[in-house]
Amino acid sequence: MRTNFPLMLTVALVFASGLALATQTDNAHSGSWSGVIINSNCSPDEAFAEAAKCTEKGVPGASLSLYDDTTRQKVILDPQDRAVGHLGDSVTVSGTVEGNTLHVASFKMLTDIGLAVGRKASAFTGRDQFGQEQSLDRIKGPNGTALLFFRSADW
């Protein structure tokens, strides 16, 4: 009897990874997540592209969801009442995720991003697009410094 070991190994790995993923999504985990309130009929790709349909009001059968553009995932909010009237708004939601539902414990609008005008940035060090370590002190100019951070998983 001849066995096809690579095929058996592949089937075993697919089964094991599927089992691990199923276990992950069934486990509840608590925390807080930031994102944008969208309609549940909007796909993560449409939400990432900021499609107008994602923030349409009164879509029959649509639930309010939180879309996290960092992970490109969305979760349905339960209960919905805190998110009503906030389509397209950036928020931070704390609670417990079970499957694709976020059970809301707290809901907070994100109103400020970055530092207020005139506030000094904390010292930091990070790698630039070339892998070189940069610090605020190293890049600071004589008349101040403007930093722009672009988020993109597509680079």
mmCIF file of C-alpha atoms in Angstrom:
data_model
loop_
_atom_site.group_PDB
_atom_site.id
_atom_site.type_symbol
_atom_site.label_atom_id
_atom_site.label_comp_id
_atom_site.label_asym_id
_atom_site.label_seq_id
_atom_site.Cartn_x
_atom_site.Cartn_y
_atom_site.Cartn_z
ATOM 1 C CA MET A 1 0.000 0.000 0.000
ATOM 2 C CA ARG A 2 1.426 3.329 -1.059
ATOM 3 C CA THR A 3 0.538 6.501 0.886
ATOM 4 C CA ASN A 4 0.776 10.059 -0.281
ATOM 5 C CA PHE A 5 2.400 11.625 2.784
ATOM 6 C CA PRO A 6 2.472 15.256 1.492
ATOM 7 C CA LEU A 7 -1.260 15.098 0.708
ATOM 8 C CA MET A 8 -2.066 13.597 4.117
ATOM 9 C CA LEU A 9 0.054 16.253 5.833
ATOM 10 C CA THR A 10 -1.685 19.046 3.903
ATOM 11 C CA VAL A 11 -5.144 17.704 4.809
ATOM 12 C CA ALA A 12 -4.111 17.402 8.475
ATOM 13 C CA LEU A 13 -2.749 20.974 8.542
ATOM 14 C CA VAL A 14 -5.883 22.401 6.893
ATOM 15 C CA PHE A 15 -8.076 20.535 9.381
ATOM 16 C CA ALA A 16 -5.984 21.660 12.367
ATOM 17 C CA SER A 17 -5.897 25.314 11.256
ATOM 18 C CA GLY A 18 -9.655 25.278 10.645
ATOM 19 C CA LEU A 19 -10.187 23.846 14.109
ATOM 20 C CA ALA A 20 -7.918 26.516 15.637
ATOM 21 C CA LEU A 21 -9.774 29.290 13.792
ATOM 22 C CA ALA A 22 -13.156 27.941 14.884
ATOM 23 C CA THR A 23 -11.940 27.865 18.484
ATOM 24 C CA GLN A 24 -10.650 31.449 18.212
ATOM 25 C CA THR A 25 -13.908 32.867 16.912
ATOM 26 C CA ASP A 26 -15.999 31.034 19.531
ATOM 27 C CA ASN A 27 -13.963 32.369 22.459
ATOM 28 C CA ALA A 28 -15.085 35.670 23.908
ATOM 29 C CA HIS A 29 -12.443 38.291 24.558
ATOM 30 C CA SER A 30 -12.764 41.687 26.193
ATOM 31 C CA GLY A 31 -11.039 44.913 25.268
ATOM 32 C CA SER A 32 -11.585 48.132 23.401
ATOM 33 C CA TRP A 33 -11.535 48.776 19.685
ATOM 34 C CA SER A 34 -11.475 51.969 17.629
ATOM 35 C CA GLY A 35 -13.040 52.335 14.229
ATOM 36 C CA VAL A 36 -15.880 53.784 12.198
ATOM 37 C CA ILE A 37 -19.601 53.061 12.521
ATOM 38 C CA ILE A 38 -20.901 51.543 9.256
ATOM 39 C CA ASN A 39 -23.873 49.552 7.958
ATOM 40 C CA SER A 40 -23.532 45.797 8.202
ATOM 41 C CA ASN A 41 -24.342 45.469 4.485
ATOM 42 C CA CYS A 42 -21.005 47.109 3.694
ATOM 43 C CA SER A 43 -18.050 44.774 3.115
ATOM 44 C CA PRO A 44 -14.653 45.433 4.727
ATOM 45 C CA ASP A 45 -13.246 46.259 1.267
ATOM 46 C CA GLU A 46 -16.029 48.797 0.660
ATOM 47 C CA ALA A 47 -15.508 50.290 4.131
ATOM 48 C CA PHE A 48 -11.747 50.581 3.515
ATOM 49 C CA ALA A 49 -12.514 52.416 0.244
ATOM 50 C CA GLU A 50 -14.968 54.637 2.166
ATOM 51 C CA ALA A 51 -17.862 53.737 -0.149
ATOM 52 C CA ALA A 52 -20.915 55.964 0.324
ATOM 53 C CA LYS A 53 -23.178 52.940 0.835
ATOM 54 C CA CYS A 54 -21.369 52.200 4.121
ATOM 55 C CA THR A 55 -22.893 55.244 5.814
ATOM 56 C CA GLU A 56 -26.339 55.289 4.180
ATOM 57 C CA LYS A 57 -29.156 55.768 6.685
ATOM 58 C CA GLY A 58 -32.268 53.615 6.824
ATOM 59 C CA VAL A 59 -30.966 50.602 4.902
ATOM 60 C CA PRO A 60 -33.555 47.824 5.400
ATOM 61 C CA GLY A 61 -32.195 44.897 7.410
ATOM 62 C CA ALA A 62 -28.821 46.557 8.060
ATOM 63 C CA SER A 63 -27.323 46.601 11.540
ATOM 64 C CA LEU A 64 -24.790 49.069 12.862
ATOM 65 C CA SER A 65 -21.251 47.702 12.871
ATOM 66 C CA LEU A 66 -17.812 48.834 13.971
ATOM 67 C CA TYR A 67 -15.219 48.715 11.186
ATOM 68 C CA ASP A 68 -11.547 48.654 12.184
ATOM 69 C CA ASP A 69 -9.478 49.785 9.193
ATOM 70 C CA THR A 70 -6.256 48.585 10.810
ATOM 71 C CA THR A 71 -7.365 44.947 10.722
ATOM 72 C CA ARG A 72 -10.018 45.434 8.008
ATOM 73 C CA GLN A 73 -12.587 43.639 10.138
ATOM 74 C CA LYS A 74 -16.081 44.542 11.207
ATOM 75 C CA VAL A 75 -18.229 43.428 14.119
ATOM 76 C CA ILE A 76 -21.926 43.956 14.711
ATOM 77 C CA LEU A 77 -22.701 46.090 17.751
ATOM 78 C CA ASP A 78 -25.013 44.786 20.463
ATOM 79 C CA PRO A 79 -26.927 46.692 21.677
ATOM 80 C CA GLN A 80 -27.326 49.058 18.750
ATOM 81 C CA ASP A 81 -28.762 52.055 20.645
ATOM 82 C CA ARG A 82 -25.455 53.776 21.512
ATOM 83 C CA ALA A 83 -24.351 53.816 17.865
ATOM 84 C CA VAL A 84 -27.641 55.182 16.455
ATOM 85 C CA GLY A 85 -27.013 58.520 14.760
ATOM 86 C CA HIS A 86 -23.255 57.915 14.438
ATOM 87 C CA LEU A 87 -22.904 56.439 10.929
ATOM 88 C CA GLY A 88 -19.480 57.449 9.623
ATOM 89 C CA ASP A 89 -18.252 58.647 13.012
ATOM 90 C CA SER A 90 -14.961 57.475 14.531
ATOM 91 C CA VAL A 91 -15.451 55.875 17.937
ATOM 92 C CA THR A 92 -13.854 53.687 20.570
ATOM 93 C CA VAL A 93 -16.004 50.838 21.844
ATOM 94 C CA SER A 94 -15.218 48.684 24.868
ATOM 95 C CA GLY A 95 -16.853 45.364 25.512
ATOM 96 C CA THR A 96 -16.647 41.679 24.734
ATOM 97 C CA VAL A 97 -16.374 40.151 21.271
ATOM 98 C CA GLU A 98 -18.060 36.806 20.661
ATOM 99 C CA GLY A 99 -17.889 35.563 17.091
ATOM 100 C CA ASN A 100 -18.711 38.584 14.935
ATOM 101 C CA THR A 101 -20.633 40.484 17.639
ATOM 102 C CA LEU A 102 -19.235 43.136 19.978
ATOM 103 C CA HIS A 103 -21.289 43.335 23.188
ATOM 104 C CA VAL A 104 -20.951 47.035 24.024
ATOM 105 C CA ALA A 105 -19.974 48.062 27.563
ATOM 106 C CA SER A 106 -18.942 51.644 26.707
ATOM 107 C CA PHE A 107 -19.041 53.857 23.635
ATOM 108 C CA LYS A 108 -16.927 56.986 23.178
ATOM 109 C CA MET A 109 -16.649 59.402 20.268
ATOM 110 C CA LEU A 110 -13.151 60.088 18.942
ATOM 111 C CA THR A 111 -13.026 63.851 18.689
ATOM 112 C CA ASP A 112 -9.333 64.657 18.833
ATOM 113 C CA ILE A 113 -6.606 62.997 16.853
ATOM 114 C CA GLY A 114 -3.017 63.903 17.527
ATOM 115 C CA LEU A 115 -1.658 66.698 19.669
ATOM 116 C CA ALA A 116 -3.357 69.996 20.305
ATOM 117 C CA VAL A 117 -1.709 72.983 18.622
ATOM 118 C CA GLY A 118 1.227 74.165 20.705
ATOM 119 C CA ARG A 119 1.641 70.914 22.652
ATOM 120 C CA LYS A 120 5.030 69.246 22.547
ATOM 121 C CA ALA A 121 5.337 65.689 21.329
ATOM 122 C CA SER A 122 6.771 63.100 23.681
ATOM 123 C CA ALA A 123 10.199 61.729 22.850
ATOM 124 C CA PHE A 124 9.948 58.718 20.550
ATOM 125 C CA THR A 125 12.025 56.454 18.377
ATOM 126 C CA GLY A 126 10.803 54.524 15.344
ATOM 127 C CA ARG A 127 11.954 53.063 12.044
ATOM 128 C CA ASP A 128 11.427 54.978 8.815
ATOM 129 C CA GLN A 129 10.482 53.531 5.417
ATOM 130 C CA PHE A 130 14.114 52.524 4.893
ATOM 131 C CA GLY A 131 14.403 50.685 8.206
ATOM 132 C CA GLN A 132 16.603 53.378 9.759
ATOM 133 C CA GLU A 133 15.916 54.298 13.355
ATOM 134 C CA GLN A 134 14.728 57.887 13.735
ATOM 135 C CA SER A 135 13.977 59.930 16.846
ATOM 136 C CA LEU A 136 12.179 63.200 17.402
ATOM 137 C CA ASP A 137 15.443 64.850 18.481
ATOM 138 C CA ARG A 138 17.186 63.674 15.305
ATOM 139 C CA ILE A 139 14.590 65.044 12.885
ATOM 140 C CA LYS A 140 13.697 68.226 14.768
ATOM 141 C CA GLY A 141 14.249 71.351 12.696
ATOM 142 C CA PRO A 142 15.212 74.852 13.880
ATOM 143 C CA ASN A 143 11.652 76.147 13.316
ATOM 144 C CA GLY A 144 9.797 73.095 14.572
ATOM 145 C CA THR A 145 8.847 69.818 12.983
ATOM 146 C CA ALA A 146 5.772 68.561 11.175
ATOM 147 C CA LEU A 147 5.274 64.809 11.092
ATOM 148 C CA LEU A 148 2.796 63.050 8.854
ATOM 149 C CA PHE A 149 1.895 59.431 9.495
ATOM 150 C CA PHE A 150 0.207 57.501 6.712
ATOM 151 C CA ARG A 151 -1.514 54.250 7.474
ATOM 152 C CA SER A 152 -1.709 51.678 4.764
ATOM 153 C CA ALA A 153 -1.499 47.950 4.629
ATOM 154 C CA ASP A 154 -1.031 48.213 0.876
ATOM 155 C CA TRP A 155 2.566 49.430 0.810
#
